[in-house]
Amino acid sequence: MNNISNNDSRPPGSYSDGNLGEVLLSKEAIRTAVEALGKRISDDYAGSRCLTLICVLKGAVVFFSDLIREITVPVTIEFITAKSYGNSSVSAGEVQIVKDIDTDIKGRDVILIEDISDTARTLTSLISKLKKREPNSIKTAVLLDKPSRREVSFVPDYTCFQVGNEFIVGYGLDFAEKYRNLPDIATLIAY
Ligand code: IMP
Ligand code: MG
């Protein structure tokens, strides 16, 4: 895992709208970390013939598509969308599955792949819902972890980078659905 500080002053990717700060993670740094994670997962699951990788949409899609190509053991892939509700009709922080996976994970080794763990409500809730389907094992892999923002206790099994409190975009992460296509990860300085 890598600890990150803001030390790259190159302009981020292809955007020049004035809302982006510095590049926090260059595409080269991300690529190196994703390759290393793919090797780790391949080693850890060397004996598994039933590994399912679940992409948590939408933010993880870029990380997911790069990571799965670095994994050398057989896998199946699935996609899930979670939505958190903070309004009066559902208790604050409640997470629901709004697009479910297509296959049965009973008896399978599962890794949930997410862009960033922030409060950790999304991943902890998805884990408890998916555990009821009796997978053989369930772990989590995140590109980014913001441990200082936790509302529930949680440590991802695999983390590429630990980051601080700033809001970041790019490489799948958005602000109001924008910036997902940035090849680097940059801080958002204006909202
Ligand atoms: P949580 O861990 O349940 O709070 O939610 C994680 C989700 O919050 C991620 O999948 C992102 O969609 C979003 N998120 C948290 N921090 C950031 C950020 O810095 N930039 C973009 N999205 C973020
Ligand atoms: Mg997300």
Short mmCIF file of N, CA and C in Angstrom, two decimals, residues 42-155:
data_model
loop_
_atom_site.label_atom_id
_atom_site.label_comp_id
_atom_site.label_asym_id
_atom_site.label_seq_id
_atom_site.Cartn_x
_atom_site.Cartn_y
_atom_site.Cartn_z
N SER A 42 -3.59 -12.93 -7.78
CA SER A 42 -3.30 -14.16 -8.52
C SER A 42 -2.59 -15.16 -7.63
N ASP A 43 -1.64 -14.68 -6.81
CA ASP A 43 -0.93 -15.57 -5.88
C ASP A 43 -1.88 -16.09 -4.81
N ASP A 44 -2.65 -15.19 -4.22
CA ASP A 44 -3.52 -15.57 -3.10
C ASP A 44 -4.61 -16.56 -3.53
N TYR A 45 -5.04 -16.48 -4.79
CA TYR A 45 -6.13 -17.34 -5.27
C TYR A 45 -5.61 -18.38 -6.25
N ALA A 46 -4.34 -18.73 -6.12
CA ALA A 46 -3.71 -19.65 -7.09
C ALA A 46 -4.47 -20.97 -7.19
N GLY A 47 -5.01 -21.46 -6.08
CA GLY A 47 -5.70 -22.75 -6.12
C GLY A 47 -7.17 -22.66 -6.45
N SER A 48 -7.70 -21.45 -6.55
CA SER A 48 -9.15 -21.29 -6.70
C SER A 48 -9.57 -21.50 -8.15
N ARG A 49 -10.62 -22.26 -8.31
CA ARG A 49 -11.19 -22.45 -9.66
C ARG A 49 -12.57 -21.80 -9.74
N CYS A 50 -12.90 -21.00 -8.72
CA CYS A 50 -14.25 -20.45 -8.69
C CYS A 50 -14.25 -19.03 -8.15
N LEU A 51 -13.38 -18.20 -8.73
CA LEU A 51 -13.25 -16.81 -8.26
C LEU A 51 -14.17 -15.90 -9.08
N THR A 52 -15.02 -15.17 -8.37
CA THR A 52 -15.90 -14.18 -9.01
C THR A 52 -15.51 -12.78 -8.56
N LEU A 53 -15.24 -11.92 -9.53
CA LEU A 53 -14.90 -10.52 -9.25
C LEU A 53 -16.13 -9.68 -9.50
N ILE A 54 -16.56 -8.93 -8.49
CA ILE A 54 -17.76 -8.11 -8.63
C ILE A 54 -17.37 -6.64 -8.66
N CYS A 55 -17.69 -5.96 -9.74
CA CYS A 55 -17.42 -4.54 -9.91
C CYS A 55 -18.57 -3.72 -9.32
N VAL A 56 -18.24 -2.82 -8.39
CA VAL A 56 -19.26 -1.94 -7.83
C VAL A 56 -19.37 -0.70 -8.74
N LEU A 57 -20.46 -0.64 -9.49
CA LEU A 57 -20.68 0.45 -10.46
C LEU A 57 -21.06 1.74 -9.75
N LYS A 58 -20.79 2.93 -10.36
CA LYS A 58 -20.05 3.04 -11.59
C LYS A 58 -18.56 3.27 -11.36
N GLY A 59 -18.25 3.77 -10.15
CA GLY A 59 -16.91 4.29 -9.91
C GLY A 59 -15.77 3.33 -10.13
N ALA A 60 -16.02 2.02 -9.89
CA ALA A 60 -14.92 1.05 -9.96
C ALA A 60 -14.65 0.57 -11.37
N VAL A 61 -15.40 1.04 -12.35
CA VAL A 61 -15.36 0.37 -13.66
C VAL A 61 -13.99 0.48 -14.33
N VAL A 62 -13.29 1.58 -14.15
CA VAL A 62 -11.98 1.73 -14.81
C VAL A 62 -10.94 0.87 -14.09
N PHE A 63 -10.93 0.97 -12.77
CA PHE A 63 -10.05 0.13 -11.94
C PHE A 63 -10.30 -1.34 -12.23
N PHE A 64 -11.55 -1.73 -12.26
CA PHE A 64 -11.94 -3.12 -12.48
C PHE A 64 -11.42 -3.64 -13.83
N SER A 65 -11.62 -2.83 -14.87
CA SER A 65 -11.25 -3.32 -16.20
C SER A 65 -9.73 -3.43 -16.33
N ASP A 66 -8.98 -2.59 -15.64
CA ASP A 66 -7.52 -2.74 -15.64
C ASP A 66 -7.10 -3.92 -14.77
N LEU A 67 -7.69 -4.03 -13.58
CA LEU A 67 -7.27 -5.06 -12.62
C LEU A 67 -7.53 -6.47 -13.15
N ILE A 68 -8.68 -6.71 -13.74
CA ILE A 68 -8.99 -8.10 -14.13
C ILE A 68 -8.00 -8.60 -15.17
N ARG A 69 -7.41 -7.68 -15.95
CA ARG A 69 -6.42 -8.11 -16.95
C ARG A 69 -5.06 -8.40 -16.36
N GLU A 70 -4.88 -8.08 -15.08
CA GLU A 70 -3.62 -8.41 -14.38
C GLU A 70 -3.77 -9.67 -13.54
N ILE A 71 -4.94 -10.29 -13.56
CA ILE A 71 -5.19 -11.49 -12.75
C ILE A 71 -5.08 -12.70 -13.66
N THR A 72 -4.27 -13.67 -13.22
CA THR A 72 -3.93 -14.79 -14.10
C THR A 72 -4.66 -16.08 -13.75
N VAL A 73 -5.47 -16.07 -12.69
CA VAL A 73 -6.28 -17.25 -12.38
C VAL A 73 -7.64 -17.09 -13.05
N PRO A 74 -8.36 -18.20 -13.29
CA PRO A 74 -9.67 -18.09 -13.95
C PRO A 74 -10.66 -17.29 -13.09
N VAL A 75 -11.40 -16.40 -13.73
CA VAL A 75 -12.39 -15.61 -13.00
C VAL A 75 -13.69 -15.52 -13.81
N THR A 76 -14.76 -15.23 -13.09
CA THR A 76 -15.97 -14.74 -13.76
C THR A 76 -16.20 -13.32 -13.24
N ILE A 77 -16.88 -12.51 -14.04
CA ILE A 77 -17.09 -11.13 -13.62
C ILE A 77 -18.58 -10.82 -13.50
N GLU A 78 -18.87 -9.94 -12.56
CA GLU A 78 -20.25 -9.51 -12.30
C GLU A 78 -20.24 -8.01 -12.00
N PHE A 79 -21.42 -7.41 -12.10
CA PHE A 79 -21.56 -5.97 -11.83
C PHE A 79 -22.72 -5.75 -10.87
N ILE A 80 -22.50 -4.82 -9.95
CA ILE A 80 -23.55 -4.51 -8.97
C ILE A 80 -23.62 -2.99 -8.80
N THR A 81 -24.79 -2.48 -8.56
CA THR A 81 -24.93 -1.04 -8.26
C THR A 81 -25.62 -0.89 -6.92
N ALA A 82 -24.99 -0.12 -6.04
CA ALA A 82 -25.57 0.15 -4.73
C ALA A 82 -25.96 1.62 -4.67
N LYS A 83 -27.02 1.88 -3.94
CA LYS A 83 -27.46 3.27 -3.75
C LYS A 83 -27.67 3.48 -2.27
N SER A 84 -27.15 4.58 -1.77
CA SER A 84 -27.37 4.84 -0.34
C SER A 84 -28.44 5.91 -0.19
N TYR A 85 -29.28 5.69 0.79
CA TYR A 85 -30.40 6.58 1.03
C TYR A 85 -30.20 7.31 2.34
N GLY A 86 -30.30 8.62 2.32
CA GLY A 86 -30.16 9.37 3.55
C GLY A 86 -31.41 10.16 3.85
N ASN A 87 -32.51 9.83 3.19
CA ASN A 87 -33.73 10.64 3.37
C ASN A 87 -34.63 10.04 4.44
N SER A 88 -35.79 10.62 4.61
CA SER A 88 -36.65 10.23 5.72
C SER A 88 -37.32 8.88 5.53
N SER A 89 -37.49 8.45 4.26
CA SER A 89 -38.23 7.20 4.05
C SER A 89 -37.40 5.97 4.41
N VAL A 90 -36.09 6.08 4.32
CA VAL A 90 -35.22 4.97 4.69
C VAL A 90 -34.18 5.54 5.64
N SER A 91 -33.79 4.73 6.62
CA SER A 91 -32.87 5.28 7.62
C SER A 91 -31.56 5.73 6.98
N ALA A 92 -31.01 6.79 7.55
CA ALA A 92 -29.79 7.40 6.99
C ALA A 92 -28.68 6.37 6.89
N GLY A 93 -27.98 6.38 5.78
CA GLY A 93 -26.85 5.48 5.62
C GLY A 93 -27.24 4.10 5.11
N GLU A 94 -28.52 3.83 4.95
CA GLU A 94 -28.96 2.53 4.44
C GLU A 94 -28.55 2.37 2.97
N VAL A 95 -28.01 1.23 2.66
CA VAL A 95 -27.55 0.99 1.29
C VAL A 95 -28.40 -0.12 0.67
N GLN A 96 -28.90 0.12 -0.52
CA GLN A 96 -29.69 -0.90 -1.21
C GLN A 96 -29.05 -1.27 -2.54
N ILE A 97 -29.27 -2.51 -2.95
CA ILE A 97 -28.79 -2.95 -4.26
C ILE A 97 -29.83 -2.53 -5.29
N VAL A 98 -29.44 -1.68 -6.24
CA VAL A 98 -30.40 -1.26 -7.26
C VAL A 98 -30.14 -1.97 -8.60
N LYS A 99 -28.97 -2.54 -8.79
CA LYS A 99 -28.72 -3.44 -9.92
C LYS A 99 -27.91 -4.60 -9.35
N ASP A 100 -28.50 -5.80 -9.42
CA ASP A 100 -27.90 -6.96 -8.77
C ASP A 100 -27.02 -7.73 -9.76
N ILE A 101 -26.17 -8.62 -9.21
CA ILE A 101 -25.38 -9.52 -10.06
C ILE A 101 -26.32 -10.53 -10.72
N ASP A 102 -25.81 -11.19 -11.79
CA ASP A 102 -26.68 -12.07 -12.58
C ASP A 102 -26.57 -13.54 -12.19
N THR A 103 -25.56 -13.89 -11.40
CA THR A 103 -25.34 -15.32 -11.14
C THR A 103 -25.33 -15.63 -9.65
N ASP A 104 -25.48 -16.94 -9.36
CA ASP A 104 -25.46 -17.43 -7.99
C ASP A 104 -24.00 -17.51 -7.52
N ILE A 105 -23.69 -16.95 -6.35
CA ILE A 105 -22.31 -16.98 -5.85
C ILE A 105 -22.14 -18.02 -4.75
N LYS A 106 -23.12 -18.86 -4.53
CA LYS A 106 -23.01 -19.89 -3.50
C LYS A 106 -21.77 -20.77 -3.77
N GLY A 107 -20.92 -20.90 -2.76
CA GLY A 107 -19.74 -21.75 -2.88
C GLY A 107 -18.56 -21.12 -3.61
N ARG A 108 -18.73 -19.90 -4.10
CA ARG A 108 -17.66 -19.27 -4.88
C ARG A 108 -16.80 -18.37 -3.99
N ASP A 109 -15.56 -18.16 -4.43
CA ASP A 109 -14.72 -17.14 -3.82
C ASP A 109 -15.05 -15.82 -4.50
N VAL A 110 -15.35 -14.81 -3.71
CA VAL A 110 -15.82 -13.53 -4.26
C VAL A 110 -14.88 -12.41 -3.81
N ILE A 111 -14.55 -11.52 -4.73
CA ILE A 111 -13.89 -10.26 -4.35
C ILE A 111 -14.74 -9.12 -4.88
N LEU A 112 -15.15 -8.25 -3.97
CA LEU A 112 -15.87 -7.02 -4.34
C LEU A 112 -14.84 -5.96 -4.68
N ILE A 113 -14.96 -5.38 -5.86
CA ILE A 113 -13.97 -4.40 -6.33
C ILE A 113 -14.62 -3.02 -6.32
N GLU A 114 -14.06 -2.09 -5.54
CA GLU A 114 -14.65 -0.76 -5.38
C GLU A 114 -13.58 0.31 -5.63
N ASP A 115 -14.02 1.49 -6.07
CA ASP A 115 -13.06 2.56 -6.32
C ASP A 115 -12.46 3.10 -5.02
N ILE A 116 -13.34 3.42 -4.07
CA ILE A 116 -12.85 4.07 -2.85
C ILE A 116 -13.71 3.68 -1.66
N SER A 117 -13.07 3.45 -0.56
CA SER A 117 -13.79 3.20 0.69
C SER A 117 -13.71 4.47 1.53
N ASP A 118 -14.87 5.04 1.82
CA ASP A 118 -14.94 6.35 2.46
C ASP A 118 -15.56 6.15 3.86
N THR A 119 -16.88 6.32 4.00
CA THR A 119 -17.51 5.98 5.26
C THR A 119 -17.49 4.47 5.49
N ALA A 120 -17.37 3.72 4.40
CA ALA A 120 -17.38 2.25 4.38
C ALA A 120 -18.78 1.66 4.49
N ARG A 121 -19.79 2.50 4.43
CA ARG A 121 -21.16 1.97 4.50
C ARG A 121 -21.49 1.11 3.28
N THR A 122 -21.02 1.52 2.11
CA THR A 122 -21.35 0.77 0.90
C THR A 122 -20.80 -0.65 0.97
N LEU A 123 -19.50 -0.77 1.25
CA LEU A 123 -18.90 -2.10 1.21
C LEU A 123 -19.36 -2.97 2.37
N THR A 124 -19.48 -2.40 3.56
CA THR A 124 -19.92 -3.24 4.69
C THR A 124 -21.34 -3.74 4.47
N SER A 125 -22.18 -2.90 3.88
CA SER A 125 -23.55 -3.31 3.62
C SER A 125 -23.61 -4.37 2.51
N LEU A 126 -22.84 -4.16 1.45
CA LEU A 126 -22.84 -5.15 0.36
C LEU A 126 -22.31 -6.49 0.85
N ILE A 127 -21.27 -6.46 1.68
CA ILE A 127 -20.73 -7.71 2.21
C ILE A 127 -21.80 -8.46 2.99
N SER A 128 -22.52 -7.76 3.86
CA SER A 128 -23.51 -8.48 4.68
C SER A 128 -24.65 -9.02 3.82
N LYS A 129 -25.03 -8.27 2.78
CA LYS A 129 -26.10 -8.78 1.89
C LYS A 129 -25.61 -10.00 1.08
N LEU A 130 -24.39 -9.93 0.58
CA LEU A 130 -23.89 -11.01 -0.28
C LEU A 130 -23.53 -12.26 0.53
N LYS A 131 -23.15 -12.07 1.80
CA LYS A 131 -22.82 -13.23 2.65
C LYS A 131 -24.01 -14.16 2.81
N LYS A 132 -25.22 -13.58 2.77
CA LYS A 132 -26.43 -14.40 2.93
C LYS A 132 -26.58 -15.38 1.77
N ARG A 133 -25.88 -15.14 0.68
CA ARG A 133 -25.96 -16.04 -0.49
C ARG A 133 -24.93 -17.17 -0.41
N GLU A 134 -24.25 -17.25 0.73
CA GLU A 134 -23.34 -18.35 1.05
C GLU A 134 -22.18 -18.55 0.07
N PRO A 135 -21.43 -17.48 -0.21
CA PRO A 135 -20.18 -17.69 -0.96
C PRO A 135 -19.19 -18.47 -0.10
N ASN A 136 -18.19 -19.11 -0.73
CA ASN A 136 -17.15 -19.79 0.05
C ASN A 136 -16.33 -18.76 0.82
N SER A 137 -16.05 -17.62 0.18
CA SER A 137 -15.32 -16.53 0.84
C SER A 137 -15.71 -15.23 0.18
N ILE A 138 -15.55 -14.13 0.91
CA ILE A 138 -15.81 -12.81 0.31
C ILE A 138 -14.80 -11.81 0.85
N LYS A 139 -14.10 -11.16 -0.08
CA LYS A 139 -13.10 -10.16 0.29
C LYS A 139 -13.36 -8.89 -0.51
N THR A 140 -12.59 -7.84 -0.16
CA THR A 140 -12.78 -6.55 -0.84
C THR A 140 -11.43 -6.03 -1.34
N ALA A 141 -11.46 -5.42 -2.53
CA ALA A 141 -10.28 -4.76 -3.08
C ALA A 141 -10.68 -3.35 -3.46
N VAL A 142 -9.93 -2.36 -2.95
CA VAL A 142 -10.22 -0.97 -3.29
C VAL A 142 -8.98 -0.31 -3.88
N LEU A 143 -9.22 0.58 -4.83
CA LEU A 143 -8.11 1.36 -5.35
C LEU A 143 -7.63 2.33 -4.27
N LEU A 144 -8.60 2.97 -3.60
CA LEU A 144 -8.29 4.04 -2.66
C LEU A 144 -9.00 3.80 -1.34
N ASP A 145 -8.33 4.17 -0.27
CA ASP A 145 -8.96 4.07 1.04
C ASP A 145 -8.78 5.41 1.76
N LYS A 146 -9.90 5.90 2.31
CA LYS A 146 -9.90 7.14 3.10
C LYS A 146 -10.25 6.78 4.54
N PRO A 147 -9.33 6.20 5.28
CA PRO A 147 -9.68 5.68 6.62
C PRO A 147 -10.15 6.75 7.59
N SER A 148 -9.75 7.99 7.37
CA SER A 148 -10.13 9.06 8.31
C SER A 148 -11.62 9.39 8.25
N ARG A 149 -12.33 8.89 7.23
CA ARG A 149 -13.75 9.24 7.04
C ARG A 149 -14.71 8.14 7.53
N ARG A 150 -14.20 7.11 8.14
CA ARG A 150 -15.04 5.97 8.51
C ARG A 150 -16.22 6.33 9.41
N GLU A 151 -17.37 5.76 9.10
CA GLU A 151 -18.52 5.81 10.02
C GLU A 151 -18.78 4.44 10.62
N VAL A 152 -18.25 3.41 9.96
CA VAL A 152 -18.31 2.05 10.51
C VAL A 152 -16.92 1.44 10.40
N SER A 153 -16.61 0.55 11.31
CA SER A 153 -15.28 -0.06 11.33
C SER A 153 -15.10 -0.99 10.14
N PHE A 154 -14.03 -0.78 9.37
CA PHE A 154 -13.83 -1.60 8.17
C PHE A 154 -12.40 -1.41 7.66
N VAL A 155 -11.76 -2.52 7.32
CA VAL A 155 -10.45 -2.47 6.67
C VAL A 155 -10.54 -3.33 5.40
#
